[in-house]
Amino acid sequence: MEKSFSDSNADIQPMASPWKGFWSGVYNMLPLCLSVIPWGILAGSVAVQSGLTIGQSIGMSAILFAGAAQLVILGLLASGASVFTIIISVFFITVQHFLYGLTLREYVSVLKVRYRLPIGFLLTDELFALSCAKEKKQTLTPGYLIGAGLYFYICWNFFSLLGIFMASSIPDLAKYHLDFSIVATFITIVVPMIKKLSVLLGVCFSLALSMLLSYFHVEGAVIIAGVSGMFFSVFIARLAKEST
């Protein structure tokens, strides 16, 4: 499983244990798994409270594997939204995965299909943030990415399952404001990635714009603010002539 992404890296580095990268990924993902505990419990409990059976709720977390998308789908189902509306909403919520894939393409495209498929399925905001935080990109081996992603997948499903069973014993879990863990999780992801002035200003711009648009009840405020923040960050980077 442990294989360098390029032959040149393999030539200059000693052969590592096949499972070294895997367990390194598991270890590095641990803090993000802890921060997502309330989010997983919330997703599982909301699924049951929305009318899904226990089997459907478990399948949703296991197959869809997207916290924000799961909560949006459940909310839309409860409001009687059409399938088309649900598909479009989920597409825009998860569209950033195209950018994640393009960013990691350099390291993943050279791998065999048996590695690319699980990495593609396990690619989440958390795994992408963990990958970007690695200063030595040669450590982004298949074992590392699969180890980190698989551990997060197992934790997400475990805590979702916990929420599913807690929903029947603890009514109305939503009143405990577990949804704040979504904000806390993304703060954990975003903050370590702020290493340049352009990124900092882009984040601040997105935050201010999202609050302004939300105040005026503009639909899609978060999406608009996020995309605008990215363009603003690129503009600042070019203005300041930052190195990539």
Short mmCIF file of C-alpha atoms in Angstrom, two decimals:
data_model
loop_
_atom_site.label_atom_id
_atom_site.label_comp_id
_atom_site.label_asym_id
_atom_site.label_seq_id
_atom_site.Cartn_x
_atom_site.Cartn_y
_atom_site.Cartn_z
CA MET A 1 0.00 0.00 0.00
CA GLU A 2 2.85 2.37 0.81
CA LYS A 3 4.20 3.62 -2.50
CA SER A 4 5.63 7.01 -3.52
CA PHE A 5 3.78 9.04 -6.12
CA SER A 6 6.82 9.41 -8.31
CA ASP A 7 9.79 7.24 -9.09
CA SER A 8 12.16 10.10 -8.29
CA ASN A 9 10.91 10.26 -4.73
CA ALA A 10 11.27 6.51 -4.42
CA ASP A 11 14.90 6.75 -5.57
CA ILE A 12 15.96 9.28 -2.96
CA GLN A 13 13.99 7.93 0.00
CA PRO A 14 14.46 4.65 1.86
CA MET A 15 11.84 1.95 1.60
CA ALA A 16 9.27 2.39 4.35
CA SER A 17 7.06 -0.14 6.07
CA PRO A 18 3.94 -0.84 3.98
CA TRP A 19 1.69 0.28 6.85
CA LYS A 20 3.74 3.24 8.11
CA GLY A 21 1.87 5.81 6.00
CA PHE A 22 -1.48 4.20 6.82
CA TRP A 23 -1.05 4.56 10.58
CA SER A 24 0.45 8.01 10.15
CA GLY A 25 -2.73 9.07 8.35
CA VAL A 26 -4.88 7.58 11.10
CA TYR A 27 -2.88 9.44 13.76
CA ASN A 28 -3.05 12.79 11.96
CA MET A 29 -6.80 12.47 11.36
CA LEU A 30 -7.56 11.83 15.04
CA PRO A 31 -8.12 15.51 16.07
CA LEU A 32 -10.60 16.07 13.23
CA CYS A 33 -12.44 12.87 14.16
CA LEU A 34 -12.87 14.14 17.72
CA SER A 35 -14.20 17.50 16.54
CA VAL A 36 -16.85 15.84 14.36
CA ILE A 37 -18.42 13.72 17.14
CA PRO A 38 -21.41 16.03 17.79
CA TRP A 39 -21.93 16.50 14.05
CA GLY A 40 -22.13 12.74 13.45
CA ILE A 41 -24.55 12.28 16.35
CA LEU A 42 -26.71 15.10 15.00
CA ALA A 43 -26.78 13.65 11.48
CA GLY A 44 -27.83 10.23 12.75
CA SER A 45 -30.54 11.55 15.06
CA VAL A 46 -31.98 13.93 12.47
CA ALA A 47 -32.21 11.07 9.95
CA VAL A 48 -34.43 9.07 12.32
CA GLN A 49 -36.48 12.10 13.34
CA SER A 50 -37.06 12.88 9.65
CA GLY A 51 -38.86 9.58 9.21
CA LEU A 52 -36.13 7.33 7.84
CA THR A 53 -35.88 3.78 9.12
CA ILE A 54 -32.80 2.67 11.04
CA GLY A 55 -31.54 0.83 7.95
CA GLN A 56 -32.06 3.87 5.72
CA SER A 57 -30.35 6.13 8.24
CA ILE A 58 -27.33 3.84 8.46
CA GLY A 59 -27.19 3.52 4.68
CA MET A 60 -27.31 7.29 4.25
CA SER A 61 -24.17 7.81 6.33
CA ALA A 62 -22.39 4.81 4.84
CA ILE A 63 -23.12 5.57 1.17
CA LEU A 64 -23.54 9.34 0.96
CA PHE A 65 -20.80 10.11 3.51
CA ALA A 66 -21.25 13.90 3.46
CA GLY A 67 -22.33 15.58 6.69
CA ALA A 68 -23.58 18.91 5.35
CA ALA A 69 -25.25 17.27 2.35
CA GLN A 70 -26.97 14.74 4.60
CA LEU A 71 -28.47 17.44 6.81
CA VAL A 72 -29.60 19.46 3.79
CA ILE A 73 -31.22 16.42 2.17
CA LEU A 74 -33.07 15.58 5.37
CA GLY A 75 -34.29 19.16 5.70
CA LEU A 76 -35.48 19.23 2.09
CA LEU A 77 -37.20 15.85 2.45
CA ALA A 78 -39.02 17.11 5.53
CA SER A 79 -40.18 20.20 3.63
CA GLY A 80 -41.46 18.11 0.71
CA ALA A 81 -38.91 19.35 -1.83
CA SER A 82 -38.68 17.68 -5.23
CA VAL A 83 -35.90 15.28 -6.22
CA PHE A 84 -34.59 17.87 -8.69
CA THR A 85 -34.31 20.50 -5.95
CA ILE A 86 -32.46 18.06 -3.70
CA ILE A 87 -30.00 17.08 -6.45
CA ILE A 88 -29.24 20.71 -7.38
CA SER A 89 -28.81 21.71 -3.73
CA VAL A 90 -26.45 18.85 -2.96
CA PHE A 91 -24.47 19.56 -6.14
CA PHE A 92 -23.72 23.13 -5.11
CA ILE A 93 -23.00 22.15 -1.52
CA THR A 94 -20.42 19.54 -2.57
CA VAL A 95 -19.06 21.24 -5.70
CA GLN A 96 -15.81 22.03 -3.88
CA HIS A 97 -14.86 18.37 -4.28
CA PHE A 98 -14.10 19.07 -7.93
CA LEU A 99 -11.48 21.57 -6.75
CA TYR A 100 -10.16 19.05 -4.24
CA GLY A 101 -9.78 16.47 -6.98
CA LEU A 102 -7.99 18.90 -9.29
CA THR A 103 -5.63 19.94 -6.50
CA LEU A 104 -4.69 16.35 -5.62
CA ARG A 105 -4.70 15.13 -9.21
CA GLU A 106 -0.93 15.54 -9.46
CA TYR A 107 -0.46 12.96 -6.71
CA VAL A 108 -3.39 10.61 -7.32
CA SER A 109 -3.62 10.36 -11.13
CA VAL A 110 -0.45 8.28 -11.34
CA LEU A 111 -1.84 5.64 -8.99
CA LYS A 112 -3.51 2.40 -9.95
CA VAL A 113 -7.31 2.23 -10.00
CA ARG A 114 -7.42 0.18 -6.81
CA TYR A 115 -5.96 3.19 -5.01
CA ARG A 116 -7.71 5.99 -6.89
CA LEU A 117 -11.23 4.67 -6.27
CA PRO A 118 -11.06 4.47 -2.46
CA ILE A 119 -9.21 7.80 -2.23
CA GLY A 120 -11.90 9.41 -4.39
CA PHE A 121 -14.70 8.03 -2.23
CA LEU A 122 -12.95 8.96 1.04
CA LEU A 123 -12.03 12.49 -0.09
CA THR A 124 -13.73 14.91 2.30
CA ASP A 125 -13.09 18.45 3.49
CA GLU A 126 -11.13 16.98 6.38
CA LEU A 127 -8.92 14.73 4.25
CA PHE A 128 -8.23 17.56 1.80
CA ALA A 129 -7.28 19.93 4.62
CA LEU A 130 -4.98 17.30 6.09
CA SER A 131 -3.34 16.78 2.70
CA CYS A 132 -2.79 20.51 2.14
CA ALA A 133 -1.27 20.86 5.60
CA LYS A 134 1.52 18.41 4.73
CA GLU A 135 4.64 20.41 3.88
CA LYS A 136 6.42 17.37 2.43
CA LYS A 137 4.13 16.27 -0.36
CA GLN A 138 6.09 13.05 -0.93
CA THR A 139 4.50 11.77 2.28
CA LEU A 140 1.08 11.84 0.58
CA THR A 141 1.27 8.16 -0.26
CA PRO A 142 -1.74 5.95 -0.99
CA GLY A 143 -1.40 4.44 2.48
CA TYR A 144 -1.48 7.83 4.17
CA LEU A 145 -4.53 9.08 2.24
CA ILE A 146 -6.48 5.84 2.61
CA GLY A 147 -5.55 5.48 6.28
CA ALA A 148 -6.68 9.00 7.14
CA GLY A 149 -9.81 8.83 4.99
CA LEU A 150 -10.85 5.36 6.15
CA TYR A 151 -10.42 6.24 9.81
CA PHE A 152 -12.58 9.33 9.39
CA TYR A 153 -15.18 7.25 7.51
CA ILE A 154 -15.33 4.69 10.32
CA CYS A 155 -15.62 7.40 12.99
CA TRP A 156 -18.33 9.25 11.06
CA ASN A 157 -20.44 6.13 10.69
CA PHE A 158 -19.88 5.08 14.29
CA PHE A 159 -21.04 8.43 15.69
CA SER A 160 -23.91 8.59 13.19
CA LEU A 161 -24.98 5.15 14.41
CA LEU A 162 -24.74 6.43 17.97
CA GLY A 163 -27.00 9.35 17.03
CA ILE A 164 -29.49 6.99 15.39
CA PHE A 165 -29.95 5.00 18.59
CA MET A 166 -29.83 8.10 20.81
CA ALA A 167 -32.71 9.61 18.82
CA SER A 168 -35.10 7.05 20.28
CA SER A 169 -33.94 7.52 23.89
CA ILE A 170 -33.18 11.26 23.91
CA PRO A 171 -35.96 13.20 22.16
CA ASP A 172 -35.25 16.38 20.21
CA LEU A 173 -31.45 16.28 20.20
CA ALA A 174 -31.47 19.39 18.01
CA LYS A 175 -32.28 21.56 21.04
CA TYR A 176 -28.79 20.84 22.38
CA HIS A 177 -27.34 22.83 19.45
CA LEU A 178 -25.07 20.05 18.23
CA ASP A 179 -25.10 21.80 14.87
CA PHE A 180 -22.51 24.21 16.27
CA SER A 181 -20.00 21.38 15.79
CA ILE A 182 -20.28 22.02 12.04
CA VAL A 183 -18.88 25.51 12.56
CA ALA A 184 -16.24 24.23 14.97
CA THR A 185 -15.15 21.53 12.53
CA PHE A 186 -14.69 23.94 9.64
CA ILE A 187 -12.81 26.38 11.88
CA THR A 188 -10.47 23.50 12.72
CA ILE A 189 -10.02 22.86 9.00
CA VAL A 190 -9.64 26.43 7.78
CA VAL A 191 -7.37 27.99 10.42
CA PRO A 192 -4.28 25.78 9.79
CA MET A 193 -4.56 26.55 6.05
CA ILE A 194 -4.25 30.32 6.55
CA LYS A 195 -0.58 30.82 5.77
CA LYS A 196 -0.74 33.79 3.38
CA LEU A 197 -2.23 37.26 3.51
CA SER A 198 -4.46 36.56 0.50
CA VAL A 199 -5.99 33.52 2.21
CA LEU A 200 -6.58 35.44 5.44
CA LEU A 201 -8.28 38.31 3.62
CA GLY A 202 -10.34 35.86 1.54
CA VAL A 203 -11.60 34.12 4.68
CA CYS A 204 -12.44 37.44 6.34
CA PHE A 205 -14.22 38.63 3.19
CA SER A 206 -16.30 35.43 3.01
CA LEU A 207 -17.18 35.67 6.69
CA ALA A 208 -18.29 39.29 6.48
CA LEU A 209 -20.23 38.77 3.25
CA SER A 210 -22.00 35.65 4.54
CA MET A 211 -23.11 37.51 7.66
CA LEU A 212 -24.33 40.47 5.60
CA LEU A 213 -26.25 38.34 3.10
CA SER A 214 -27.73 36.19 5.87
CA TYR A 215 -28.90 39.32 7.68
CA PHE A 216 -30.84 40.34 4.57
CA HIS A 217 -32.14 36.76 4.12
CA VAL A 218 -30.47 36.24 0.75
CA GLU A 219 -30.86 32.65 -0.45
CA GLY A 220 -27.59 30.81 -0.95
CA ALA A 221 -25.73 33.34 1.20
CA VAL A 222 -23.02 30.89 2.26
CA ILE A 223 -22.38 29.66 -1.28
CA ILE A 224 -22.23 33.20 -2.67
CA ALA A 225 -19.90 34.30 0.12
CA GLY A 226 -17.64 31.29 -0.32
CA VAL A 227 -17.22 31.72 -4.07
CA SER A 228 -16.76 35.49 -3.70
CA GLY A 229 -14.12 34.92 -1.04
CA MET A 230 -12.14 32.66 -3.36
CA PHE A 231 -12.17 35.27 -6.15
CA PHE A 232 -11.21 37.98 -3.67
CA SER A 233 -8.34 35.86 -2.39
CA VAL A 234 -7.05 35.29 -5.93
CA PHE A 235 -7.31 39.03 -6.64
CA ILE A 236 -5.29 39.88 -3.53
CA ALA A 237 -2.69 37.19 -4.36
CA ARG A 238 -2.15 38.66 -7.82
CA LEU A 239 -2.12 42.19 -6.48
CA ALA A 240 0.51 41.29 -3.89
CA LYS A 241 2.33 39.03 -6.40
CA GLU A 242 2.39 36.17 -3.96
CA SER A 243 4.28 33.04 -4.93
CA THR A 244 2.18 29.88 -5.35
#
